[in-house]
CSV table of C-alpha atoms and ligand atoms in Angstrom, one decimal:
chain,number,residue,atom,x,y,z
A,1,MET,CA,-225.1,-162.5,-42.5
A,2,GLU,CA,-223.3,-163.2,-45.8
A,3,GLU,CA,-220.4,-165.7,-45.9
A,4,VAL,CA,-217.3,-164.3,-47.5
A,5,ALA,CA,-213.9,-165.7,-48.4
A,6,ILE,CA,-210.9,-163.4,-48.5
A,7,LEU,CA,-208.0,-164.8,-50.6
A,8,GLY,CA,-204.7,-162.9,-50.2
A,9,SER,CA,-206.0,-161.5,-46.9
A,10,THR,CA,-202.6,-160.4,-45.7
A,11,GLY,CA,-201.9,-158.1,-48.6
A,12,SER,CA,-202.8,-154.5,-49.3
A,13,VAL,CA,-206.2,-155.2,-50.8
A,14,GLY,CA,-206.9,-158.1,-48.5
A,15,THR,CA,-206.3,-156.1,-45.3
A,16,GLN,CA,-208.4,-153.2,-46.6
A,17,ALA,CA,-211.3,-155.7,-47.4
A,18,LEU,CA,-211.1,-156.9,-43.8
A,19,ASP,CA,-211.3,-153.4,-42.6
A,20,VAL,CA,-214.6,-153.0,-44.5
A,21,VAL,CA,-215.8,-156.3,-43.1
A,22,ARG,CA,-214.8,-155.1,-39.6
A,23,ARG,CA,-216.9,-151.9,-40.0
A,24,HIS,CA,-220.0,-154.1,-40.7
A,25,PRO,CA,-219.8,-156.9,-38.2
A,26,ASP,CA,-223.5,-157.7,-38.5
A,27,ARG,CA,-223.3,-158.2,-42.3
A,28,PHE,CA,-220.4,-160.5,-43.1
A,29,LYS,CA,-219.1,-163.8,-41.7
A,30,VAL,CA,-215.5,-164.5,-42.9
A,31,VAL,CA,-215.4,-168.3,-43.6
A,32,ILE,CA,-212.0,-168.5,-45.4
A,33,LEU,CA,-208.8,-166.6,-45.2
A,34,SER,CA,-205.8,-167.4,-47.4
A,35,ALA,CA,-202.2,-166.2,-47.9
A,36,LYS,CA,-198.9,-167.5,-49.2
A,37,ARG,CA,-197.2,-167.8,-45.8
A,38,ALA,CA,-198.3,-168.9,-42.4
A,39,SER,CA,-197.4,-165.5,-41.1
A,40,ARG,CA,-198.0,-163.6,-37.8
A,41,ARG,CA,-200.4,-161.3,-39.7
A,42,LEU,CA,-202.5,-164.2,-41.0
A,43,LEU,CA,-202.6,-165.7,-37.5
A,44,GLU,CA,-203.8,-162.4,-36.0
A,45,GLN,CA,-206.5,-162.2,-38.7
A,46,ALA,CA,-207.6,-165.8,-38.0
A,47,LYS,CA,-207.9,-164.9,-34.3
A,48,ALA,CA,-209.9,-161.8,-35.0
A,49,PHE,CA,-212.3,-163.3,-37.6
A,50,GLU,CA,-212.4,-167.0,-36.6
A,51,PRO,CA,-212.9,-168.3,-40.1
A,52,ASP,CA,-213.7,-172.0,-40.7
A,53,PHE,CA,-210.5,-172.4,-42.8
A,54,VAL,CA,-207.1,-170.8,-43.1
A,55,ILE,CA,-205.3,-171.7,-46.2
A,56,THR,CA,-201.6,-171.2,-46.9
A,57,GLU,CA,-199.6,-171.9,-50.0
A,58,GLU,CA,-196.5,-172.8,-48.0
A,59,PRO,CA,-196.7,-175.4,-45.2
A,60,ALA,CA,-197.4,-174.1,-41.7
A,61,PRO,CA,-195.3,-174.9,-38.7
A,62,ASP,CA,-197.0,-176.7,-35.8
A,63,GLY,CA,-196.9,-173.6,-33.6
A,64,PHE,CA,-199.0,-171.7,-36.2
A,65,LYS,CA,-201.6,-174.4,-36.2
A,66,ARG,CA,-201.7,-174.7,-32.4
A,67,GLU,CA,-202.4,-171.0,-32.1
A,68,LEU,CA,-205.4,-171.0,-34.5
A,69,PRO,CA,-208.9,-170.6,-33.0
A,70,THR,CA,-210.3,-174.1,-32.1
A,71,LYS,CA,-212.9,-174.0,-34.9
A,72,THR,CA,-210.4,-173.0,-37.6
A,73,LYS,CA,-208.9,-175.7,-39.7
A,74,HIS,CA,-205.6,-175.2,-41.6
A,75,LEU,CA,-205.3,-176.5,-45.2
A,76,THR,CA,-202.7,-175.9,-48.0
A,77,GLY,CA,-202.7,-175.1,-51.6
A,78,LEU,CA,-205.3,-175.2,-54.4
A,79,LEU,CA,-206.7,-178.5,-53.2
A,80,GLY,CA,-207.2,-177.0,-49.8
A,81,LEU,CA,-209.0,-174.1,-51.4
A,82,SER,CA,-211.4,-176.3,-53.4
A,83,LEU,CA,-212.2,-178.3,-50.3
A,84,ALA,CA,-212.8,-175.2,-48.2
A,85,LEU,CA,-215.0,-173.6,-50.9
A,86,GLU,CA,-217.1,-176.8,-51.2
A,87,ARG,CA,-217.5,-177.0,-47.4
A,88,THR,CA,-218.3,-173.4,-46.7
A,89,LYS,CA,-220.2,-172.4,-49.8
A,90,PRO,CA,-219.4,-168.6,-49.5
A,91,LYS,CA,-221.7,-166.1,-51.2
A,92,LYS,CA,-218.7,-164.0,-52.2
A,93,VAL,CA,-215.0,-164.7,-52.7
A,94,LEU,CA,-212.6,-161.9,-52.9
A,95,ASN,CA,-209.5,-162.9,-54.9
A,96,ALA,CA,-206.8,-160.4,-53.8
A,97,VAL,CA,-203.8,-162.8,-54.3
A,98,SER,CA,-201.0,-161.1,-56.2
A,99,GLY,CA,-199.5,-162.2,-59.5
A,100,ILE,CA,-199.7,-165.4,-61.5
A,101,PHE,CA,-200.6,-167.4,-58.4
A,102,GLY,CA,-203.9,-165.6,-58.3
A,103,ILE,CA,-205.1,-167.1,-61.7
A,104,GLU,CA,-206.1,-170.6,-60.5
A,105,PRO,CA,-207.9,-169.5,-57.3
A,106,SER,CA,-210.2,-167.4,-59.6
A,107,PHE,CA,-211.1,-170.4,-61.7
A,108,ARG,CA,-211.4,-172.7,-58.6
A,109,THR,CA,-213.9,-170.2,-57.3
A,110,LEU,CA,-215.9,-170.0,-60.5
A,111,GLU,CA,-215.8,-173.8,-61.1
A,112,HIS,CA,-216.1,-175.1,-57.5
A,113,SER,CA,-218.7,-172.8,-56.0
A,114,ASN,CA,-221.7,-170.6,-56.9
A,115,ALA,CA,-220.1,-167.5,-55.3
A,116,LEU,CA,-219.8,-164.1,-56.8
A,117,LEU,CA,-216.1,-163.5,-57.6
A,118,LEU,CA,-214.9,-160.1,-56.4
A,119,LEU,CA,-211.9,-159.9,-58.6
A,120,ALA,CA,-208.8,-157.8,-57.6
A,121,ASN,CA,-206.3,-160.2,-59.1
A,122,LYS,CA,-205.9,-158.6,-62.5
A,123,GLU,CA,-203.5,-161.3,-63.8
A,124,THR,CA,-206.6,-163.6,-64.0
A,125,VAL,CA,-208.2,-161.4,-66.6
A,126,VAL,CA,-205.1,-160.4,-68.5
A,127,ALA,CA,-203.8,-164.0,-68.8
A,128,ALA,CA,-207.1,-165.9,-69.3
A,129,GLY,CA,-209.7,-163.3,-70.1
A,130,GLU,CA,-211.1,-165.3,-73.0
A,131,LEU,CA,-212.1,-168.1,-70.5
A,132,LEU,CA,-214.1,-165.7,-68.2
A,133,LYS,CA,-216.8,-165.2,-70.8
A,134,PRO,CA,-219.2,-167.8,-69.5
A,135,TYR,CA,-218.8,-166.4,-66.0
A,136,LEU,CA,-219.1,-162.6,-66.5
A,137,GLU,CA,-222.4,-162.4,-64.6
A,138,ARG,CA,-220.6,-163.8,-61.6
A,139,ILE,CA,-217.7,-161.3,-61.5
A,140,VAL,CA,-217.6,-158.0,-59.8
A,141,PRO,CA,-214.4,-156.1,-60.6
A,142,VAL,CA,-212.5,-154.7,-57.6
A,143,ASP,CA,-209.8,-152.8,-59.5
A,144,SER,CA,-210.9,-149.2,-58.8
A,145,GLU,CA,-211.2,-148.2,-62.5
A,146,HIS,CA,-213.2,-151.3,-63.5
A,147,ASN,CA,-215.3,-151.2,-60.5
A,148,ALA,CA,-216.2,-147.6,-61.5
A,149,LEU,CA,-217.0,-148.6,-65.1
A,150,PHE,CA,-219.0,-151.6,-63.9
A,151,GLN,CA,-221.2,-149.4,-61.8
A,152,VAL,CA,-222.2,-147.3,-64.9
A,153,LEU,CA,-222.2,-150.1,-67.5
A,154,ARG,CA,-224.7,-152.2,-65.7
A,155,ASN,CA,-227.3,-149.5,-66.3
A,156,LEU,CA,-226.6,-149.2,-70.0
A,157,LYS,CA,-227.2,-151.3,-73.0
A,158,ARG,CA,-224.1,-152.4,-74.9
A,159,GLU,CA,-225.1,-150.5,-78.1
A,160,GLU,CA,-225.5,-147.3,-76.0
A,161,VAL,CA,-221.8,-147.3,-75.1
A,162,LYS,CA,-219.2,-145.6,-77.3
A,163,LYS,CA,-216.0,-145.5,-75.3
A,164,LEU,CA,-214.5,-146.3,-71.9
A,165,TYR,CA,-211.8,-144.2,-70.2
A,166,LEU,CA,-209.5,-145.5,-67.6
A,167,THR,CA,-207.7,-142.9,-65.5
A,168,ALA,CA,-204.1,-143.2,-64.4
A,169,SER,CA,-202.3,-141.1,-61.8
A,170,GLY,CA,-199.2,-141.2,-64.1
A,171,GLY,CA,-197.1,-142.8,-61.4
A,172,PRO,CA,-194.0,-141.3,-59.7
A,173,PHE,CA,-192.2,-140.7,-63.0
A,174,ARG,CA,-194.8,-138.7,-64.9
A,175,GLY,CA,-193.1,-136.1,-67.1
A,176,MET,CA,-189.7,-137.8,-67.1
A,177,GLY,CA,-187.9,-138.6,-70.4
A,178,LYS,CA,-186.2,-141.9,-71.3
A,179,GLU,CA,-182.7,-140.7,-70.3
A,180,GLU,CA,-183.9,-139.9,-66.8
A,181,LEU,CA,-185.9,-143.1,-66.5
A,182,LYS,CA,-182.7,-145.2,-67.2
A,183,ARG,CA,-181.3,-144.1,-63.8
A,184,VAL,CA,-184.4,-144.4,-61.6
A,185,ARG,CA,-183.9,-146.8,-58.6
A,186,PRO,CA,-186.3,-149.3,-57.1
A,187,GLU,CA,-187.0,-147.2,-54.0
A,188,GLN,CA,-188.2,-144.3,-56.3
A,189,ALA,CA,-190.4,-146.6,-58.2
A,190,LEU,CA,-192.0,-147.9,-55.0
A,191,LYS,CA,-193.1,-144.4,-54.0
A,192,HIS,CA,-196.5,-144.1,-55.6
A,193,PRO,CA,-197.9,-140.6,-55.5
A,194,ARG,CA,-201.5,-141.6,-54.7
A,195,TRP,CA,-202.0,-145.3,-53.7
A,196,ARG,CA,-200.3,-147.6,-51.2
A,197,MET,CA,-200.2,-151.0,-52.8
A,198,GLY,CA,-198.2,-154.2,-53.0
A,199,LYS,CA,-194.7,-153.9,-54.6
A,200,LYS,CA,-195.5,-155.6,-57.9
A,201,ILE,CA,-198.4,-153.3,-58.8
A,202,THR,CA,-196.6,-150.3,-57.6
A,203,VAL,CA,-193.7,-150.8,-60.0
A,204,ASP,CA,-196.3,-151.6,-62.7
A,205,SER,CA,-197.9,-148.3,-62.0
A,206,ALA,CA,-194.6,-146.6,-62.5
A,207,THR,CA,-194.0,-148.2,-65.9
A,208,LEU,CA,-197.7,-147.8,-66.8
A,209,MET,CA,-197.9,-151.6,-67.4
A,210,ASN,CA,-200.5,-151.6,-64.7
A,211,LYS,CA,-202.7,-149.3,-66.9
A,212,GLY,CA,-201.9,-151.5,-69.9
A,213,PHE,CA,-203.1,-154.5,-67.9
A,214,GLU,CA,-206.3,-152.6,-67.1
A,215,VAL,CA,-206.9,-151.9,-70.8
A,216,ILE,CA,-206.8,-155.6,-71.4
A,217,GLU,CA,-209.0,-156.2,-68.3
A,218,ALA,CA,-211.6,-153.8,-69.8
A,219,ARG,CA,-211.5,-155.7,-73.1
A,220,TYR,CA,-212.5,-159.0,-71.4
A,221,LEU,CA,-214.6,-157.8,-68.5
A,222,PHE,CA,-216.7,-155.5,-70.6
A,223,GLU,CA,-216.3,-157.1,-74.0
A,224,VAL,CA,-215.1,-154.1,-75.9
A,225,PRO,CA,-212.1,-153.9,-78.3
A,226,VAL,CA,-209.0,-152.2,-76.8
A,227,GLU,CA,-209.4,-149.4,-79.5
A,228,ARG,CA,-212.5,-148.2,-77.6
A,229,VAL,CA,-210.6,-148.1,-74.2
A,230,GLU,CA,-208.6,-144.9,-73.7
A,231,VAL,CA,-206.2,-144.1,-70.9
A,232,LEU,CA,-206.2,-140.6,-69.4
A,233,VAL,CA,-203.6,-139.4,-67.0
A,234,HIS,CA,-205.4,-137.8,-64.2
A,235,PRO,CA,-202.9,-136.9,-61.4
A,236,GLN,CA,-205.6,-136.2,-58.7
A,237,SER,CA,-206.9,-139.8,-59.0
A,238,LEU,CA,-210.4,-138.9,-58.0
A,239,VAL,CA,-212.2,-139.8,-61.2
A,240,HIS,CA,-211.6,-143.5,-61.6
A,241,GLY,CA,-213.5,-144.3,-64.8
A,242,ILE,CA,-215.6,-142.6,-67.5
A,243,VAL,CA,-218.2,-144.1,-69.8
A,244,GLU,CA,-219.0,-142.2,-73.0
A,245,THR,CA,-222.4,-143.0,-74.5
A,246,VAL,CA,-223.2,-142.8,-78.2
A,247,ASP,CA,-225.3,-139.7,-77.7
A,248,GLY,CA,-222.3,-137.8,-76.3
A,249,HIS,CA,-222.8,-138.1,-72.5
A,250,HIS,CA,-219.9,-138.8,-70.2
A,251,PHE,CA,-220.6,-140.6,-66.9
A,252,LEU,CA,-217.7,-140.0,-64.5
A,253,VAL,CA,-217.3,-142.1,-61.3
A,254,ALA,CA,-215.4,-140.3,-58.6
A,255,TYR,CA,-214.5,-141.2,-55.0
A,256,PRO,CA,-211.5,-140.6,-52.7
A,257,THR,CA,-208.3,-142.5,-53.5
A,258,ASP,CA,-209.0,-145.4,-51.2
A,259,MET,CA,-209.5,-149.0,-52.2
A,260,ARG,CA,-212.1,-149.4,-49.5
A,261,TYR,CA,-214.7,-147.7,-51.8
A,262,PRO,CA,-214.6,-150.3,-54.5
A,263,LEU,CA,-214.2,-153.0,-51.9
A,264,GLN,CA,-217.3,-151.9,-50.0
A,265,HIS,CA,-219.2,-151.7,-53.3
A,266,ALA,CA,-218.2,-155.2,-54.3
A,267,LEU,CA,-218.7,-156.7,-50.8
A,268,PHE,CA,-222.3,-155.4,-50.6
A,269,TYR,CA,-223.1,-155.8,-54.3
A,270,PRO,CA,-225.9,-155.5,-55.5
A,271,GLU,CA,-226.9,-153.5,-52.5
A,272,ARG,CA,-225.7,-150.0,-51.7
A,273,VAL,CA,-225.1,-149.4,-48.0
A,274,ALA,CA,-224.0,-146.2,-46.2
A,275,THR,CA,-220.3,-145.8,-45.6
A,276,ASP,CA,-218.7,-144.3,-42.6
A,277,LEU,CA,-215.5,-143.5,-44.6
A,278,PRO,CA,-214.9,-139.8,-45.4
A,279,THR,CA,-216.5,-138.9,-48.7
A,280,LEU,CA,-215.5,-136.4,-51.4
A,281,SER,CA,-216.1,-132.7,-50.8
A,282,TRP,CA,-216.3,-131.1,-54.3
A,283,THR,CA,-215.5,-127.6,-53.0
A,284,SER,CA,-212.2,-128.8,-51.6
A,285,VAL,CA,-211.3,-130.9,-54.7
A,286,GLY,CA,-209.8,-128.0,-56.7
A,287,LYS,CA,-208.6,-128.6,-60.2
A,288,LEU,CA,-209.2,-131.9,-62.1
A,289,GLU,CA,-206.7,-132.4,-64.9
A,290,PHE,CA,-206.7,-135.0,-67.7
A,291,GLU,CA,-203.9,-135.5,-70.2
A,292,ARG,CA,-202.7,-138.1,-72.8
A,293,PRO,CA,-200.1,-140.6,-71.6
A,294,ASP,CA,-196.7,-140.5,-73.1
A,295,PHE,CA,-196.7,-143.7,-75.1
A,296,ASP,CA,-193.1,-143.2,-76.5
A,297,THR,CA,-191.5,-142.9,-73.1
A,298,PHE,CA,-193.7,-145.5,-71.2
A,299,GLU,CA,-193.4,-148.3,-73.7
A,300,CYS,CA,-195.1,-150.8,-71.5
A,301,LEU,CA,-198.4,-149.2,-72.2
A,302,LYS,CA,-197.9,-149.4,-75.9
A,303,LEU,CA,-196.9,-153.1,-75.6
A,304,ALA,CA,-200.0,-153.9,-73.5
A,305,TYR,CA,-202.3,-152.3,-76.2
A,306,GLU,CA,-200.6,-154.4,-78.8
A,307,TYR,CA,-200.8,-157.7,-76.9
A,308,GLY,CA,-204.3,-156.8,-75.7
A,309,ARG,CA,-205.4,-156.6,-79.3
A,310,ARG,CA,-203.9,-160.0,-80.1
A,311,GLY,CA,-205.2,-161.8,-77.0
A,312,PHE,CA,-204.0,-165.3,-75.9
A,313,PRO,CA,-201.2,-166.4,-75.8
A,314,HIS,CA,-199.6,-162.9,-75.9
A,315,THR,CA,-201.6,-161.7,-72.9
A,316,ALA,CA,-200.7,-164.7,-70.8
A,317,LEU,CA,-197.0,-164.4,-71.7
A,318,LEU,CA,-197.1,-160.7,-71.0
A,319,VAL,CA,-198.2,-161.4,-67.4
A,320,GLY,CA,-195.4,-163.8,-66.7
A,321,ALA,CA,-192.7,-161.8,-68.5
A,322,ASP,CA,-193.7,-158.6,-66.6
A,323,GLU,CA,-193.7,-160.4,-63.3
A,324,ALA,CA,-190.1,-161.5,-63.8
A,325,ALA,CA,-189.0,-158.2,-65.2
A,326,VAL,CA,-190.4,-156.3,-62.2
A,327,GLU,CA,-188.6,-158.7,-59.8
A,328,LEU,CA,-185.3,-158.3,-61.7
A,329,PHE,CA,-185.7,-154.5,-61.5
A,330,LEU,CA,-186.4,-154.7,-57.8
A,331,GLU,CA,-183.3,-157.0,-57.3
A,332,GLY,CA,-181.2,-154.4,-59.1
A,333,LYS,CA,-180.4,-156.7,-62.0
A,334,ILE,CA,-181.9,-154.7,-64.8
A,335,SER,CA,-182.7,-151.0,-65.2
A,336,PHE,CA,-186.2,-149.5,-65.3
A,337,THR,CA,-186.0,-148.9,-69.0
A,338,ASP,CA,-184.9,-152.6,-69.6
A,339,ILE,CA,-188.4,-153.8,-68.4
A,340,PRO,CA,-190.3,-153.2,-71.7
A,341,ALA,CA,-187.5,-154.6,-73.8
A,342,LEU,CA,-187.2,-157.8,-71.8
A,343,VAL,CA,-191.0,-158.3,-71.8
A,344,LYS,CA,-191.2,-157.8,-75.5
A,345,ARG,CA,-188.3,-160.2,-76.2
A,346,THR,CA,-189.8,-162.9,-74.0
A,347,VAL,CA,-193.4,-162.6,-75.4
A,348,GLU,CA,-192.2,-162.7,-79.0
A,349,ALA,CA,-189.9,-165.6,-78.4
A,350,LEU,CA,-192.5,-167.8,-76.7
A,351,ALA,CA,-195.7,-166.9,-78.6
A,352,PRO,CA,-195.3,-169.5,-81.4
A,353,ARG,CA,-195.0,-172.3,-78.7
A,354,PHE,CA,-198.4,-171.4,-77.1
A,355,GLU,CA,-200.5,-170.6,-80.2
A,356,GLY,CA,-203.9,-172.3,-80.1
A,357,PRO,CA,-207.1,-172.0,-78.0
A,358,PRO,CA,-206.6,-171.1,-74.4
A,359,THR,CA,-207.4,-173.2,-71.4
A,360,VAL,CA,-206.7,-172.4,-67.7
A,361,GLU,CA,-203.8,-174.8,-67.7
A,362,ARG,CA,-202.3,-173.4,-70.9
A,363,ALA,CA,-202.7,-169.8,-69.6
A,364,VAL,CA,-200.9,-170.6,-66.4
A,365,GLU,CA,-198.3,-172.7,-68.2
A,366,ALA,CA,-197.6,-169.8,-70.7
A,367,ALA,CA,-197.4,-167.2,-67.9
A,368,ALA,CA,-195.0,-169.5,-65.9
A,369,ALA,CA,-192.9,-170.2,-69.0
A,370,ALA,CA,-192.6,-166.5,-69.7
A,371,TYR,CA,-191.7,-165.8,-66.1
A,372,ALA,CA,-189.0,-168.5,-66.1
A,373,ALA,CA,-187.6,-167.4,-69.5
A,374,ALA,CA,-187.4,-163.7,-68.5
A,375,LYS,CA,-186.0,-164.5,-65.1
A,376,GLY,CA,-183.4,-166.7,-66.5
A,377,SER,CA,-182.3,-164.3,-69.1
A,378,ALA,CA,-180.8,-161.7,-66.8
B,1,NAP,N1,-203.1,-152.9,-53.9
B,1,NAP,C1,-204.1,-152.3,-54.6
B,1,NAP,O1,-204.5,-151.1,-54.3
B,1,NAP,C2,-204.7,-152.9,-55.8
B,1,NAP,C3,-205.6,-152.3,-56.6
B,1,NAP,C4,-206.2,-152.9,-57.7
B,1,NAP,C5,-205.8,-154.2,-58.0
B,1,NAP,N2,-204.9,-154.8,-57.2
B,1,NAP,C6,-204.5,-156.2,-57.6
B,1,NAP,O2,-204.9,-157.0,-56.5
B,1,NAP,C7,-203.9,-158.1,-56.3
B,1,NAP,C8,-203.3,-158.0,-55.0
B,1,NAP,O3,-202.5,-156.8,-54.9
B,1,NAP,P1,-201.9,-156.3,-53.5
B,1,NAP,O4,-201.3,-155.0,-53.8
B,1,NAP,O5,-202.9,-156.5,-52.4
B,1,NAP,O6,-200.7,-157.4,-53.3
B,1,NAP,P2,-199.8,-157.7,-52.0
B,1,NAP,O7,-200.0,-156.6,-51.0
B,1,NAP,O8,-198.5,-158.1,-52.5
B,1,NAP,O9,-200.6,-159.0,-51.3
B,1,NAP,C9,-200.6,-160.2,-52.0
B,1,NAP,C10,-201.4,-161.2,-51.2
B,1,NAP,O10,-201.4,-162.4,-52.0
B,1,NAP,C11,-200.8,-163.5,-51.2
B,1,NAP,N3,-200.1,-164.4,-52.0
B,1,NAP,C12,-199.0,-164.1,-52.7
B,1,NAP,N4,-198.5,-165.2,-53.4
B,1,NAP,C13,-199.4,-166.2,-53.1
B,1,NAP,C14,-199.4,-167.6,-53.4
B,1,NAP,N5,-198.5,-168.1,-54.2
B,1,NAP,N6,-200.5,-168.3,-52.9
B,1,NAP,C15,-201.4,-167.7,-52.1
B,1,NAP,N7,-201.4,-166.4,-51.7
B,1,NAP,C16,-200.4,-165.7,-52.2
B,1,NAP,C17,-199.9,-162.8,-50.2
B,1,NAP,O11,-199.7,-163.6,-49.0
B,1,NAP,P3,-198.4,-163.3,-48.1
B,1,NAP,O12,-198.7,-162.1,-47.3
B,1,NAP,O13,-198.2,-164.5,-47.2
B,1,NAP,O14,-197.2,-163.1,-49.0
B,1,NAP,C18,-200.8,-161.6,-49.9
B,1,NAP,O15,-201.9,-161.9,-49.0
B,1,NAP,C19,-202.9,-157.9,-57.5
B,1,NAP,O16,-203.3,-158.7,-58.6
B,1,NAP,C20,-203.1,-156.5,-57.9
B,1,NAP,O17,-202.7,-156.2,-59.2
B,1,NAP,C21,-204.3,-154.2,-56.2
């Protein structure tokens, strides 16, 4: 039995991770569950998995605490997380918290435990990637593209790798021009053609900022310059990552469009265990297409490359500014095409204030400042 902690357990990634755990009851013992709110869903998860600790960001009403299993203690916030990690010493911690609030739990895990960090929260890598360098051996990426690349790269020497390719479905607005994009509404942006995910990442997939974040993630997780990371639009979303070697071979990693594949890989890592999920059947796959993304229309991707090249503080500011811009778009306060302009304005205005070497505190502070500035500007 391996002890695992699932942070952000009530979200899209968290619930799918618990589904994998549920399919292998003899292999995992869930010791920590965490979420923002003391919700009904969290309570049901606590009843089903009986962890040692349930952690919420917001305070929990007495009724919630009373209904928890007798062995489960309730704690709050980052202090609660550090305490729970020290007490339970999990072997693996999945960080599937969304947004800026996921950054600190990653570092608490790396600094307060010896656990492997199964990292879904991409904001950690984008905002504070420079600080992950000493911990790279303890991180297993969960984002489908990086998990795919990770599986190939661990069998290759650094000097053998020429280029990394990240695939993108292209999102719901693939093929649209700028004029059309000006008029798209939040409910259209929330309809992703391939994946069902939280709202923030779904809108980021529509602007291609998500893919931009992933380019930056690849820079830090695999220590390659962004110029050697190429994005390919691949509408079928079956090939998730490609590694090109210096002698001209391309290793493609493919699996069905289902986050439970990378989650199963990460939860069992370094073992490989048979899955009972339906696997790919090549004869029914049909055509696989790959095309270049439209950088002029989807400006967020261009911005992410630029800030990814520059690193901190631009990357941390990018995370905060984008989080606010997406919220404003979902609230109907700005248009879809205002998102890149607001992000750029915010990052450029705040960058001089945060110049200097990054720390976790400064990365979080920069992301929060960019969030506040962008949110307040609309
Ligand atoms: N969804 C995907 O397929 C996918 C794929 C690759 C990477 N990712 C990345 O994985 C992360 C999670 O994405 P998601 O789609 O699963 O998000 P989501 O569905 O919105 O779920 C977010 C989770 O984080 C919790 N949370 C939010 N704010 C919190 C806070 N302040 N403190 C503690 N917990 C908090 C939420 O709790 P409540 O339920 O109480 O609000 C929920 O459990 C993101 O960084 C995303 O970019 C997602």
